[in-house]
Structure formats: structure tokens, C-alpha cells
Coordinates of C-alpha atoms in Angstrom, one line a residue:
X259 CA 42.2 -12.8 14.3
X260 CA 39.0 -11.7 13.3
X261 CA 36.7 -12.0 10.5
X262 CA 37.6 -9.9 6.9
X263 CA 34.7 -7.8 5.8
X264 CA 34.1 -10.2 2.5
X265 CA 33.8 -13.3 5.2
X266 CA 31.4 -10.8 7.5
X267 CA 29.5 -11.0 4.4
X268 CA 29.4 -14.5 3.1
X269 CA 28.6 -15.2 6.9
X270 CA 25.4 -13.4 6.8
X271 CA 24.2 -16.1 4.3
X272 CA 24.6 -18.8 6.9
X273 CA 20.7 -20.2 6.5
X274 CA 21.1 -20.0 2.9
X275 CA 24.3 -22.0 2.7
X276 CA 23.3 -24.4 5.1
X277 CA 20.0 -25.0 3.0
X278 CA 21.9 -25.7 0.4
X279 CA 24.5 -28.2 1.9
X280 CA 21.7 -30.6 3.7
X281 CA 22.9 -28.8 6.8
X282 CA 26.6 -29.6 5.8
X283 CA 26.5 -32.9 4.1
X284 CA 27.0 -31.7 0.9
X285 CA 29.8 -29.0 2.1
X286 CA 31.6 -31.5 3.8
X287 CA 31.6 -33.8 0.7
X288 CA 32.1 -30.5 -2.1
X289 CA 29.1 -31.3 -4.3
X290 CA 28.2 -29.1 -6.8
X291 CA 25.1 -28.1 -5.5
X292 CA 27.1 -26.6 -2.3
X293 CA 29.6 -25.5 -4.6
X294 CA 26.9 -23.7 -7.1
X295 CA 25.4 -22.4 -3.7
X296 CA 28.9 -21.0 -2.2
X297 CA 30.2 -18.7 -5.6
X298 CA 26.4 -17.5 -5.3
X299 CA 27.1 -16.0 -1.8
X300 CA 30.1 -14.4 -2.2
X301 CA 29.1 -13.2 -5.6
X302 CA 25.8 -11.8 -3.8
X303 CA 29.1 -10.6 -1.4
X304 CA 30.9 -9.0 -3.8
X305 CA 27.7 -6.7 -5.1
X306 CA 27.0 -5.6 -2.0
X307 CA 30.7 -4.7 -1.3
X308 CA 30.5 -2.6 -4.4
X309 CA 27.1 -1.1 -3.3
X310 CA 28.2 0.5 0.0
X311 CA 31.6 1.1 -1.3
X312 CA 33.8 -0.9 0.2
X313 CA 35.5 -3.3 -2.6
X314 CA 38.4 -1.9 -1.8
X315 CA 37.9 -2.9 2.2
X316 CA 37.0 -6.8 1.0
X317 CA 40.4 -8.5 2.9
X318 CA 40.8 -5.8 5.8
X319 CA 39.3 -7.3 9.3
X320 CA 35.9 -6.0 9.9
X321 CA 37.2 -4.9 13.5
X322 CA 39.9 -2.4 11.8
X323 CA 37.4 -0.4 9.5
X324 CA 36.7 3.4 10.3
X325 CA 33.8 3.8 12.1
X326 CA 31.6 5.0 9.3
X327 CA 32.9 2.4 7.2
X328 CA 31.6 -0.3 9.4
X329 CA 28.2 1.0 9.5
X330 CA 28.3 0.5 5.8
X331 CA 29.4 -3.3 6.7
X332 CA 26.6 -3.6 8.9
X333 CA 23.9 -2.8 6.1
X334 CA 25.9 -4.7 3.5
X335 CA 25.5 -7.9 5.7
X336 CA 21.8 -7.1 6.5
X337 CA 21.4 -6.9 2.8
X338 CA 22.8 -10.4 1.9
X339 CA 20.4 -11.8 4.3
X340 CA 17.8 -10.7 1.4
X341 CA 15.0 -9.0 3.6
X342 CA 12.0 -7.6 2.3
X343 CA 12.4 -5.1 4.8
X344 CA 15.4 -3.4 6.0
X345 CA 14.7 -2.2 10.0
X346 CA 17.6 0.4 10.9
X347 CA 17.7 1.9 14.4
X348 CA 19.5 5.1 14.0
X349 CA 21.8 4.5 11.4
X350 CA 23.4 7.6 11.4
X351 CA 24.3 7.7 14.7
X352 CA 28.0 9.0 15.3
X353 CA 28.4 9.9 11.4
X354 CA 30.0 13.2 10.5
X355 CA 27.8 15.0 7.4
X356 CA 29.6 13.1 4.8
X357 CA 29.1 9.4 6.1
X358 CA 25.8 10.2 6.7
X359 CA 25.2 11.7 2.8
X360 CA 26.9 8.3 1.6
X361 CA 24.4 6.3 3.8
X362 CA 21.5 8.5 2.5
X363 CA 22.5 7.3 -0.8
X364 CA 23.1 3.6 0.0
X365 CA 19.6 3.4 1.6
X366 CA 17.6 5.9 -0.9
X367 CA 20.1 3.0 -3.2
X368 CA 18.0 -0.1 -1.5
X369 CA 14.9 1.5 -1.4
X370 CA 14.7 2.3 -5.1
X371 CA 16.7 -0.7 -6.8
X372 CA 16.2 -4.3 -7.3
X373 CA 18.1 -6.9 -5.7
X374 CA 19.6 -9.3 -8.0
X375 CA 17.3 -11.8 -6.5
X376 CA 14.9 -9.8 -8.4
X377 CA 12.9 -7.9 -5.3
X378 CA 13.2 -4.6 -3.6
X379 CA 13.6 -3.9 -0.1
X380 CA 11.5 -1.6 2.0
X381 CA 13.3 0.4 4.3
X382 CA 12.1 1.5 8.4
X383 CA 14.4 4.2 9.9
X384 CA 14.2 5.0 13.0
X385 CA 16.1 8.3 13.1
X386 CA 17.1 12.0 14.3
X387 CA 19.2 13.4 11.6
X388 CA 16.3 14.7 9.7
X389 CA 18.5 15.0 6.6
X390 CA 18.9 11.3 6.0
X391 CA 14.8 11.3 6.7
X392 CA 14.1 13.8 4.5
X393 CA 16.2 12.6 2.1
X394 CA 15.5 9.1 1.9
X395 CA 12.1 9.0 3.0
X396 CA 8.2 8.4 1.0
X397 CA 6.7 8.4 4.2
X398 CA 7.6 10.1 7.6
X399 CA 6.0 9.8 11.0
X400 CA 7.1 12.0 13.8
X401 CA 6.6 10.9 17.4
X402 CA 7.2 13.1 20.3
X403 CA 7.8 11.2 23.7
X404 CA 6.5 8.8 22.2
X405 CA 3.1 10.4 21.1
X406 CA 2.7 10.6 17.1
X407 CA 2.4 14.2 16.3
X408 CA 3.1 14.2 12.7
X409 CA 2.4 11.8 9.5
X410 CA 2.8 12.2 6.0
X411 CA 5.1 13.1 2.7
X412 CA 8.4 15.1 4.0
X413 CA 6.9 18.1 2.5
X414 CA 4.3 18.0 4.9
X415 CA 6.7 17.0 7.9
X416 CA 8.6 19.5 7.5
X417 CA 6.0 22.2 7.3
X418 CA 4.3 20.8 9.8
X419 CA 3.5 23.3 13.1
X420 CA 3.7 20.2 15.9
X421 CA 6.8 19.0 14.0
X422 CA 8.3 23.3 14.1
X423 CA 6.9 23.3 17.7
X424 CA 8.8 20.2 19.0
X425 CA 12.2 21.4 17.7
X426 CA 11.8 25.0 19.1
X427 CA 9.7 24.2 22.4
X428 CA 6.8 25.9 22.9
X429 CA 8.3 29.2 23.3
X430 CA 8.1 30.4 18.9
X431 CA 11.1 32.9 20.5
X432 CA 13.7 30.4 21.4
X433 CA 16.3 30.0 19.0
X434 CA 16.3 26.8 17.2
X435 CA 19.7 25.0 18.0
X436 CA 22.5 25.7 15.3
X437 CA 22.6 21.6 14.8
X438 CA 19.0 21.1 14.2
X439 CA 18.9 24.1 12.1
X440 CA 21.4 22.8 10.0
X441 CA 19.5 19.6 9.4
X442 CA 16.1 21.0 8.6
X443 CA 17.8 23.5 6.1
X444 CA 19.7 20.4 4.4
X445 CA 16.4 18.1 4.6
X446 CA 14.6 21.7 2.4
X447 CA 17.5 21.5 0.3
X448 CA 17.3 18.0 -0.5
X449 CA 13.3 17.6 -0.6

């Protein structure tokens, strides 16, 4: 049987644990300090469950989750591991409208908030749905093949002609693609 989402969690603070144990010493003999160190993580658990919204999820096994839900899991365990920066690769990758709103909001959620270790967490997205960019993002940098064509605010981004030009081609008559369109009309909406 595999993991529940709470353990998923607690695991994530491995180092932290371990640290605090004398590499298992104290774990192994239940002194306080591991003790102290334990109801710390899943406390640090618990918030996070609460933060992407999935309390409700804490016994389920990890493996039985929706998809979108699992995604959530996945930040939620990055985010125990208390980075100063959170790297995502595509993040909404696979997520219908409304999972990726939610993770807007969880990572807007991150960017803006302390931790309750007291810091706040940068966040890199690498990303296509330009709703959860624009959304989310202070800073936006648009590469093309590879080839930066765009930097700045998402006002700018968005306004941008190599940014237009990229989505539409070369050709200014092609129809931009009902999907994309979509996007850059929710990322105006939200900006």
C-alpha cells in the first residue's frame, strides 16, 4: 500500500527530521527533542494541506487522488521542504480551467505570504498557459525556440508585438487558435 497524502508530506521533511534525531538516535530512543521535531513536521503538514486544499484528502493514498489534486500534493510537499525558491516546470500541464485557477491562487498564495518559518518563497514558472503567467506573475520572460524575445511586467508581455507575433506566426492574417485566444483574453482579464 502506498503512502497517504499527510505521510507524502511529513516525508518531504526527511533532512529536517533526521537533523533533529542525530541521524535517528534520538528517534529510535523518543526524546523530546525528536519528539518536539516530529509534531513540528506534521504541523508544518497540516498547514500546507489546508493551503492547497486538501485537508480533507490527509488519510487517502497519494496514488488515488484526481489528477489535479495531486499536482496540488506535489507543491504542498515541495513547500514543506521550506525553499526559498519554488522551481515549477509546467505546472499546469493537463489541468482543465478550474484546476489551473486554484493553482494560480495557491502559487500567487506562496509568492505573496509568509511561511510560518517566517520567509517567503520566490516562485520560477516555466509555463504555457499564459493565464496562470499572467496571473501570477511580477516578472515575465518570453523565449521563443529558445531565443528571449520578450521581458518585462505582464502588461508589457502581453502588449508586446514579438510576443503577438509568436502566437499568430508571421502572417498578422492567420487566426490566432481558439485555445490561445482564450488564454490571452483571461490573462487581460486578470492583469
Amino acid at each position: 500500500s502506498g503512502m497517504s497524502v499527510l505521510e507524502n508530506l511529513i516525508v518531504a521533511q526527511h533532512n529536517k527530521l533526521m537533523r533533529a534525531s542525530g541521524f535517528a538516535i534520538a528517534g529510535l530512543l523518543g526524546l523530546p527533542g525528536f519528539r518536539k521535531a516530529e509534531h513540528e513536521a506534521v504541523e508544518l503538514a497540516k498547514y500546507w494541506l489546508d493551503r492547497v486544499r486538501l485537508t480533507e484528502f490527509a488519510d487517502w493514498e497519494a496514488g488515488n487522488l484526481p489528477y489535479g489534486a495531486q499536482r496540488r500534493l506535489e507543491i504542498a510537499r515541495a513547500m514543506c521542504t521550506e525553499p526559498v525558491l519554488l522551481c515549477l516546470d509546467e505546472p499546469a500541464a493537463g489541468l482543465n480551467p478550474r484546476e489551473s485557477g486554484e493553482l494560480a491562487e495557491i502559487l500567487t498564495f506562496i509568492r505573496d505570504v509568509r511561511t510560518p518559518q517566517g520567509h517567503q518563497t520566490g516562485v520560477l514558472l516555466i509555463e504555457h498557459d499564459m493565464s496562470v503567467v499572467m496571473r501570477i506573475s511580477d516578472h515575465v520572460v518570453v523565449l521563443d525556440y529558445g531565443r528571449k524575445i520578450s521581458d518585462g511586467d505582464p502588461e508589457h508581455v502581453k502588449n508586446d508585438p514579438a510576443v503577438i507575433r509568436a502566437y499568430l506566426g508571421e502572417d498578422e492574417d492567420e487566426a490566432l487558435p481558439p485555445e490561445i485566444a482564450a488564454d490571452l483574453n483571461l490573462a487581460q482579464k486578470g492583469a
